[in-house]
Coordinates of C-alpha atoms in Angstrom, one line a residue:
X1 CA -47.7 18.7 4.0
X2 CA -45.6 15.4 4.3
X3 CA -45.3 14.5 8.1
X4 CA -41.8 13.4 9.5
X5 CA -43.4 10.1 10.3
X6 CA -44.7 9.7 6.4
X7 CA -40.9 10.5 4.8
X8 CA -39.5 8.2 7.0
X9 CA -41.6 5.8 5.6
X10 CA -41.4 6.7 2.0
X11 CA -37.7 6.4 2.5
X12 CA -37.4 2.9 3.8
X13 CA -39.7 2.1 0.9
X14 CA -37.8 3.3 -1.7
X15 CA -34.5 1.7 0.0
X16 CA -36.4 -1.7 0.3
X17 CA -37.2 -1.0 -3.8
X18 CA -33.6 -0.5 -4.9
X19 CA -32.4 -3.5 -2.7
X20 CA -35.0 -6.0 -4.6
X21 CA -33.8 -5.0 -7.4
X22 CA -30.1 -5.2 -7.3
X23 CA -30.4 -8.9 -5.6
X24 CA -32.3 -9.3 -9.0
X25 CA -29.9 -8.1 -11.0
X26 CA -27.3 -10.0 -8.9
X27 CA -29.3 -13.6 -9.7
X28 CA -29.2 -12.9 -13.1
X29 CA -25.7 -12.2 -13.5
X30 CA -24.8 -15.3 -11.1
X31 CA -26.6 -17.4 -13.5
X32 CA -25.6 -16.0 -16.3
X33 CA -22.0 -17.0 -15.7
X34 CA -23.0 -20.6 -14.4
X35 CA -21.3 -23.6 -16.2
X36 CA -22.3 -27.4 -16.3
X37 CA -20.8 -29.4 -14.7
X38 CA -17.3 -31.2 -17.0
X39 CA -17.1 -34.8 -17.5
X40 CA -13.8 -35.8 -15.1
X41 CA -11.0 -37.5 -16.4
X42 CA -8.5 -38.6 -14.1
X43 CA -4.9 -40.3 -14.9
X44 CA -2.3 -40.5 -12.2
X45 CA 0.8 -41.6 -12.0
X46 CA 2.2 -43.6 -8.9
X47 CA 6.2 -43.6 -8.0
X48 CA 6.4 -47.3 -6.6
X49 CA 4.0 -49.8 -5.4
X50 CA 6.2 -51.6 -3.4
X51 CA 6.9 -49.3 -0.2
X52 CA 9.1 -49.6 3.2
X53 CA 7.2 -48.5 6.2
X54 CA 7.3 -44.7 6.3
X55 CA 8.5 -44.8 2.6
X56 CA 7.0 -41.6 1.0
X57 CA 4.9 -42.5 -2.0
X58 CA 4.2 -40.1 -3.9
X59 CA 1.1 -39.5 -6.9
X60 CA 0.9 -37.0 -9.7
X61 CA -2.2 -36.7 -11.1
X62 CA -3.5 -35.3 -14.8
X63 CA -6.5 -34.7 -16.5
X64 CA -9.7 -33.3 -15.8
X65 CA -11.0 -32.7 -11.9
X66 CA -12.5 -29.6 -9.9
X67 CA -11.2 -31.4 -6.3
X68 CA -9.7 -35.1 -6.2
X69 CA -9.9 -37.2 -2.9
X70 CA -7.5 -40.1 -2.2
X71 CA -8.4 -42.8 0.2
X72 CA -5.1 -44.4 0.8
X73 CA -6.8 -48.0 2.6
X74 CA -4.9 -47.8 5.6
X75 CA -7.2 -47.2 8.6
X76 CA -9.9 -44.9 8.8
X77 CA -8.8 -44.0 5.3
X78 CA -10.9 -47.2 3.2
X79 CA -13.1 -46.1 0.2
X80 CA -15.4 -49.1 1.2
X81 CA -16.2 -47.7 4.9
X82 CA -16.4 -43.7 3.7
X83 CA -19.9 -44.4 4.7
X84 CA -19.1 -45.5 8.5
X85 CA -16.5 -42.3 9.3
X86 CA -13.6 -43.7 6.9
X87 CA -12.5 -40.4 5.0
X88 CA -10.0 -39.5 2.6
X89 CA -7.3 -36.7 1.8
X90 CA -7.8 -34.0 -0.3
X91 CA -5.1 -33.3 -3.1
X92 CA -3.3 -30.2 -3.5
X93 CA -1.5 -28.9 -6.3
X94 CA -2.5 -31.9 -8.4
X95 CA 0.6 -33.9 -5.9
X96 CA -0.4 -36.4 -3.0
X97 CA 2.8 -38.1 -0.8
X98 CA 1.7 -40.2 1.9
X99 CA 3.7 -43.3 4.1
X100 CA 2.5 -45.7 5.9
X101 CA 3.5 -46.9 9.4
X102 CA 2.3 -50.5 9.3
X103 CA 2.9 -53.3 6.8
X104 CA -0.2 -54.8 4.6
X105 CA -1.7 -54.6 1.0
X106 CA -4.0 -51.7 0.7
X107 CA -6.1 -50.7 -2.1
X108 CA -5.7 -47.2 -2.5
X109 CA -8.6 -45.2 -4.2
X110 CA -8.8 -41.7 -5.9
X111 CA -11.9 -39.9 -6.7
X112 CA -12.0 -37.2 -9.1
X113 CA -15.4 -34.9 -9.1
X114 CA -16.2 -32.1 -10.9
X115 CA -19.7 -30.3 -10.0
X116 CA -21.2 -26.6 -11.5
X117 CA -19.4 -24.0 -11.4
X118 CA -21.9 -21.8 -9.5
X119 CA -24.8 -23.8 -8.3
X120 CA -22.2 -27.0 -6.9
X121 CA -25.0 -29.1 -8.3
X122 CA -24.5 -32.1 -11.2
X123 CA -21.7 -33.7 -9.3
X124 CA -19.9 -36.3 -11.6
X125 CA -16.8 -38.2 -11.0
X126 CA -14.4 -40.9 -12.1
X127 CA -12.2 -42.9 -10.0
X128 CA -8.4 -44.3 -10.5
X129 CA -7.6 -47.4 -8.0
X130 CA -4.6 -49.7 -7.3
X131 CA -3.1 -51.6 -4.7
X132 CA 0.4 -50.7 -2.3
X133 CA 2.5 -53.5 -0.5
X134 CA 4.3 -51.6 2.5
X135 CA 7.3 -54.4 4.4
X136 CA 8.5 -53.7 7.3
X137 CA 12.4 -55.0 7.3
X138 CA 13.2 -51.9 10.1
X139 CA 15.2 -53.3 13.1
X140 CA 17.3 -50.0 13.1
X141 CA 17.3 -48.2 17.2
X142 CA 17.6 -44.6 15.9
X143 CA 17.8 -43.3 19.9
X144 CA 18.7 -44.5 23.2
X145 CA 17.4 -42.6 26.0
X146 CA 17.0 -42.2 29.5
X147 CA 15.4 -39.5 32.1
X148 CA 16.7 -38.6 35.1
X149 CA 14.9 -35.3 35.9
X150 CA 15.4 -32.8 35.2
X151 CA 18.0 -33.8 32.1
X152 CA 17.3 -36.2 29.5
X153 CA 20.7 -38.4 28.7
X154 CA 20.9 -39.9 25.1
X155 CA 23.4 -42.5 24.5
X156 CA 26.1 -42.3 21.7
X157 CA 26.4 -44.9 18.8
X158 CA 29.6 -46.1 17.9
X159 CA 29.8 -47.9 14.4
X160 CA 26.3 -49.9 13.6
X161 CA 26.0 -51.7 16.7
X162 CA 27.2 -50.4 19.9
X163 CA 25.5 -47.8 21.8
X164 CA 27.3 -46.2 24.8
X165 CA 25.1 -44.8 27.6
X166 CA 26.5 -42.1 29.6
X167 CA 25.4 -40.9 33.6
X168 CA 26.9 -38.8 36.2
X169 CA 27.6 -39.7 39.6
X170 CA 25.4 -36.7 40.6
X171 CA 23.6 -33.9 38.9
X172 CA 22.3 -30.5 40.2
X173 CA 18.7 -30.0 40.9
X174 CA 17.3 -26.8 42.5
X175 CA 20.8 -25.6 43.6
X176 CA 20.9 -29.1 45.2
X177 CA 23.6 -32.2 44.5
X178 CA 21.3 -34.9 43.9
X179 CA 22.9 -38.6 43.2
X180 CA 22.3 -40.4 40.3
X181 CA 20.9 -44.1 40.8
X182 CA 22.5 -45.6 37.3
X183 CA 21.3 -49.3 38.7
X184 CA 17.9 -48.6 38.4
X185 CA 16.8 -46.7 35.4
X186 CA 14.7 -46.3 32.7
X187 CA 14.9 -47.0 29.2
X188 CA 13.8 -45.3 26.0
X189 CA 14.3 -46.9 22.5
X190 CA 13.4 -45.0 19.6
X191 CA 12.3 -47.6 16.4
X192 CA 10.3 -46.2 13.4
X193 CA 8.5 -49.3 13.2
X194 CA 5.7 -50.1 15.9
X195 CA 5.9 -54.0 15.0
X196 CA 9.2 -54.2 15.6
X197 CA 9.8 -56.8 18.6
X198 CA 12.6 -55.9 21.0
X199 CA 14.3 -57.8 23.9
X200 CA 17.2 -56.9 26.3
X201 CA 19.4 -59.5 27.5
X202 CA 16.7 -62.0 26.3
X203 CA 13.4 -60.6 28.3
X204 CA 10.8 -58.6 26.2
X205 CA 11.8 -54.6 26.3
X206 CA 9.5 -52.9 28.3
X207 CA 9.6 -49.3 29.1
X208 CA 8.7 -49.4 32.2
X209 CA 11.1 -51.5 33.7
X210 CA 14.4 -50.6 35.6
X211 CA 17.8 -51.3 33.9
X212 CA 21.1 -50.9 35.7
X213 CA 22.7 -48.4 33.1
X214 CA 26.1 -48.7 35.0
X215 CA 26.2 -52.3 33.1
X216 CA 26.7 -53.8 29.9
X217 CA 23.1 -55.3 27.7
X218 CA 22.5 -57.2 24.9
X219 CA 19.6 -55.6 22.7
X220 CA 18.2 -57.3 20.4
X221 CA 15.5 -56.1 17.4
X222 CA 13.6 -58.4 15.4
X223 CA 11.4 -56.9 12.4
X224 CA 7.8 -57.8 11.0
X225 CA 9.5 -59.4 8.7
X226 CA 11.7 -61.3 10.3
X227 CA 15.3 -59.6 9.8
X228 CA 17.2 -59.6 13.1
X229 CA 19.9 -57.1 14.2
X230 CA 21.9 -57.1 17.4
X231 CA 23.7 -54.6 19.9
X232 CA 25.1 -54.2 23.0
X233 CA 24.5 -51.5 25.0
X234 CA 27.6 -50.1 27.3
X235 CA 26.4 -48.7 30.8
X236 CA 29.3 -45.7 31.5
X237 CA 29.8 -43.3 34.6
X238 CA 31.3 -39.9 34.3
X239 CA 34.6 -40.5 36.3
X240 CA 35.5 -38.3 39.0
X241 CA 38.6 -37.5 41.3
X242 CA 38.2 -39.7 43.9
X243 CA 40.7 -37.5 46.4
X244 CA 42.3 -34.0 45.0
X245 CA 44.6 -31.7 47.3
X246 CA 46.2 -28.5 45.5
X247 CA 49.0 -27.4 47.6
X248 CA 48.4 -29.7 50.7
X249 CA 44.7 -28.1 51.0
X250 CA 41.6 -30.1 49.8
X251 CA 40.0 -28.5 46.6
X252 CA 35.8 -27.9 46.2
X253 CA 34.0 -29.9 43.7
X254 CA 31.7 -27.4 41.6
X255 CA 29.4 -29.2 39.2
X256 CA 27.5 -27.6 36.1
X257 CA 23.7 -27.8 36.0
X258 CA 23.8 -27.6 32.5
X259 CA 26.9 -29.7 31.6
X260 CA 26.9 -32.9 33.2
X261 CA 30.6 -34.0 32.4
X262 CA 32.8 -30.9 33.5
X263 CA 34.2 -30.6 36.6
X264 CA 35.0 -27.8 38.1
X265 CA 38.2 -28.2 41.4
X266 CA 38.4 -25.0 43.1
X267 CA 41.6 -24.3 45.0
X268 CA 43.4 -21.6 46.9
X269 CA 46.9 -20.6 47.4
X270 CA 49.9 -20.3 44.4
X271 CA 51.7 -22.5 42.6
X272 CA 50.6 -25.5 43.6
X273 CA 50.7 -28.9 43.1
X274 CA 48.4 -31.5 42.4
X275 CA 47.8 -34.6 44.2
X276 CA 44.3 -37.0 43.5
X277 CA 43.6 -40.7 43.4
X278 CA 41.5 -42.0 40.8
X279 CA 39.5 -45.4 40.0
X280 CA 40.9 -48.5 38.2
X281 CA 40.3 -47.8 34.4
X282 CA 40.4 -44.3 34.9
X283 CA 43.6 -41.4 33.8
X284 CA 44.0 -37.7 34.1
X285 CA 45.3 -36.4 30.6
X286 CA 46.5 -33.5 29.5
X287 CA 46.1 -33.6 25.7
X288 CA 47.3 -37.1 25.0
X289 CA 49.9 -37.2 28.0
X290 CA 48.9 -38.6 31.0
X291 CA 49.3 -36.3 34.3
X292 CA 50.7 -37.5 37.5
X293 CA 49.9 -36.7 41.4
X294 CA 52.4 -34.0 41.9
X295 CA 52.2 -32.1 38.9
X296 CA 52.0 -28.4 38.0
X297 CA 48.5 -27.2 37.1
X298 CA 47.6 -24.7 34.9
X299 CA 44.7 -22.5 36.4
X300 CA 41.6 -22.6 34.0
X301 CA 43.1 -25.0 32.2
X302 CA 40.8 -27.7 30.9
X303 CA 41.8 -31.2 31.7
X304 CA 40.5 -34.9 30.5
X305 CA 39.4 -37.3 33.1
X306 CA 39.1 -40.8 31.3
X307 CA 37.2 -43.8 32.1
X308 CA 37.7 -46.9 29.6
X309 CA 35.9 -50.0 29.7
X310 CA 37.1 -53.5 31.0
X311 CA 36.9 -55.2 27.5
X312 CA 35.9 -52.7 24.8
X313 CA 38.8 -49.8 24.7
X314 CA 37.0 -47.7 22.2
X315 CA 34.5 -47.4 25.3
X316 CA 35.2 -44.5 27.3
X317 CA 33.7 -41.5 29.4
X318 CA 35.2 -38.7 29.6
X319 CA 34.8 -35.7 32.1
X320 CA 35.9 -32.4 31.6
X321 CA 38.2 -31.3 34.8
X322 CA 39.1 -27.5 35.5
X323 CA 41.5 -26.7 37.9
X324 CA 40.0 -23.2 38.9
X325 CA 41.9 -20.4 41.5
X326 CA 39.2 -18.9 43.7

């Protein structure tokens, strides 16, 4: 009589027995199927030589290869230092496009490897190798910025070489009116090329430091080559009413937290008129017309409150003025 304890036995025997031989079976078949290893062949072929920094260059390759690796000889990307951490970039689709953000002569290096087809061993490659000079002419400012939490204000370019930076006299900030220092801010410049050398009004640009952005600079951007381009940089307030009474009773200033040039003047009482003092260099329009104290206003109606600049007209900053009955 077999025993409960014996068929357990003779069972896990049996199972053990069928599982040695189908990883047999398996081995065989693998190797089987296995191939050597093909001899690599690798042609490629490269769109320019001569690049811009962050021009795209771009390399098809043909022939033979199981995997191709490009070192492009920028760094940590050099064929002669793959031993000390240097690595290189894996092609896909037989297409590799890379740029490069500093200017040089770099030998650029692709490895083609082809290995068996089951075992990974027999690894044999061939390699295709040329050189890439990258210039660096850029002395282009693609932004102008500056934070004044919690907004971010970006000034406007007009033509190729003046820049208009725009601020409000006060902005909202946790329901609160908080003024707007524009003597004493920040600058952000936005270049594509980290060798480019820049200087405001003759002193090395630095980040860090305080410009009065209610004033007029001259920028200037010099590239690793040499090239030199120049700008000035206009320092705008949003105007504002300086006095407004609607029907002999003062009107309410309501900002916008999200729209720092519109203004809205909230009155009471009907059909009034409109009486307001404004800064030299600055008009009320309507459309092109210019409006005068003691005109009719149109509730809702949405206004232009126009600041131009002392010696460049096409300068201006303009608020957006609603005359609003409460």
């Amino acid at each position: 009589m077999i025993t409960k304890r014996y068929r357990k036995l003779l069972t896990g025997l049996v199972l053990f027995t069928i599982h040695c031989s189908l990883f047999t079976l398996f081995l065989a078949s693998c190797s089987d199927d296995n191939e050597p290893a093909r001899t690599p062949s690798l042609q490629a072929n490269v769109s320019k030589t001569n690049l811009e920094i962050n021009e795209s260059m771009e390399i098809h390759f043909t022939g033979v290869a199981d995997q191709i690796v490009v070192f492009t000889g920028d760094k940590d990307h050099q064929y002669e230092r793959r031993d000390s951490s240097n690595t290189g970039f894996a092609v896909n689709k037989g297409l590799f496009t890379y740029s490069y953000h500093t200017p040089g002569t770099f030998h650029v290096v692709c490895i083609a490897s082809t290995y068996d087809t089951y075992l990974g061993k027999s690894l044999k490659t061939d390699m295709y190798s040329f050189d890439v000079t990258v210039t660096d002419d850029v002395n282009t400012i693609d932004a102008i910025s500056a934070t004044v939490t919690p907004n971010v204000y970006y000034a406007q370019l007009i033509g190729d070489d003046t820049w208009v930076m725009r601020l409000p006299q006060k902005q909202l900030y946790n329901n609160r009116e908080i003024a707007v220092n524009a003597s004493r801010q920040r600058l952000n410049l936005s270049i594509e090329s980290d060798s480019a050398k820049v200087t405001i009004d003759g002193e090395p640009y630095n980040s860090r430091t305080y410009y009065a952005l209610n004033a007029d600079h001259a920028i200037r951007v010099v590239s690793a080559s040499g090239t030199v381009r120049d700008y000035t940089l206009y320092g705008m307030v949003y105007p504002e009413l300086l006095t407004v009474t609607v029907g002999e009773k003062e009107a309410t200033l309501r900002r916008s937290a999200y729209y720092q040039d519109l203004l809205t003047y909230i009155y009471t009482g009907d059909d009034p008129t409109l009486d307001f003092t404004v800064d030299d260099g600055v008009q009320l329009l309507d459309g092109q017309s210019v409006v005068s104290p003691g005109s009719l206003i149109v509730p809702n109606h949405e206004y232009t409150l126009r600041r131009t600049h002392g010696s460049n007209t096409q300068v201006t900053a303009d608020s957006r003025i609603i005359f609003s009955k409460e």
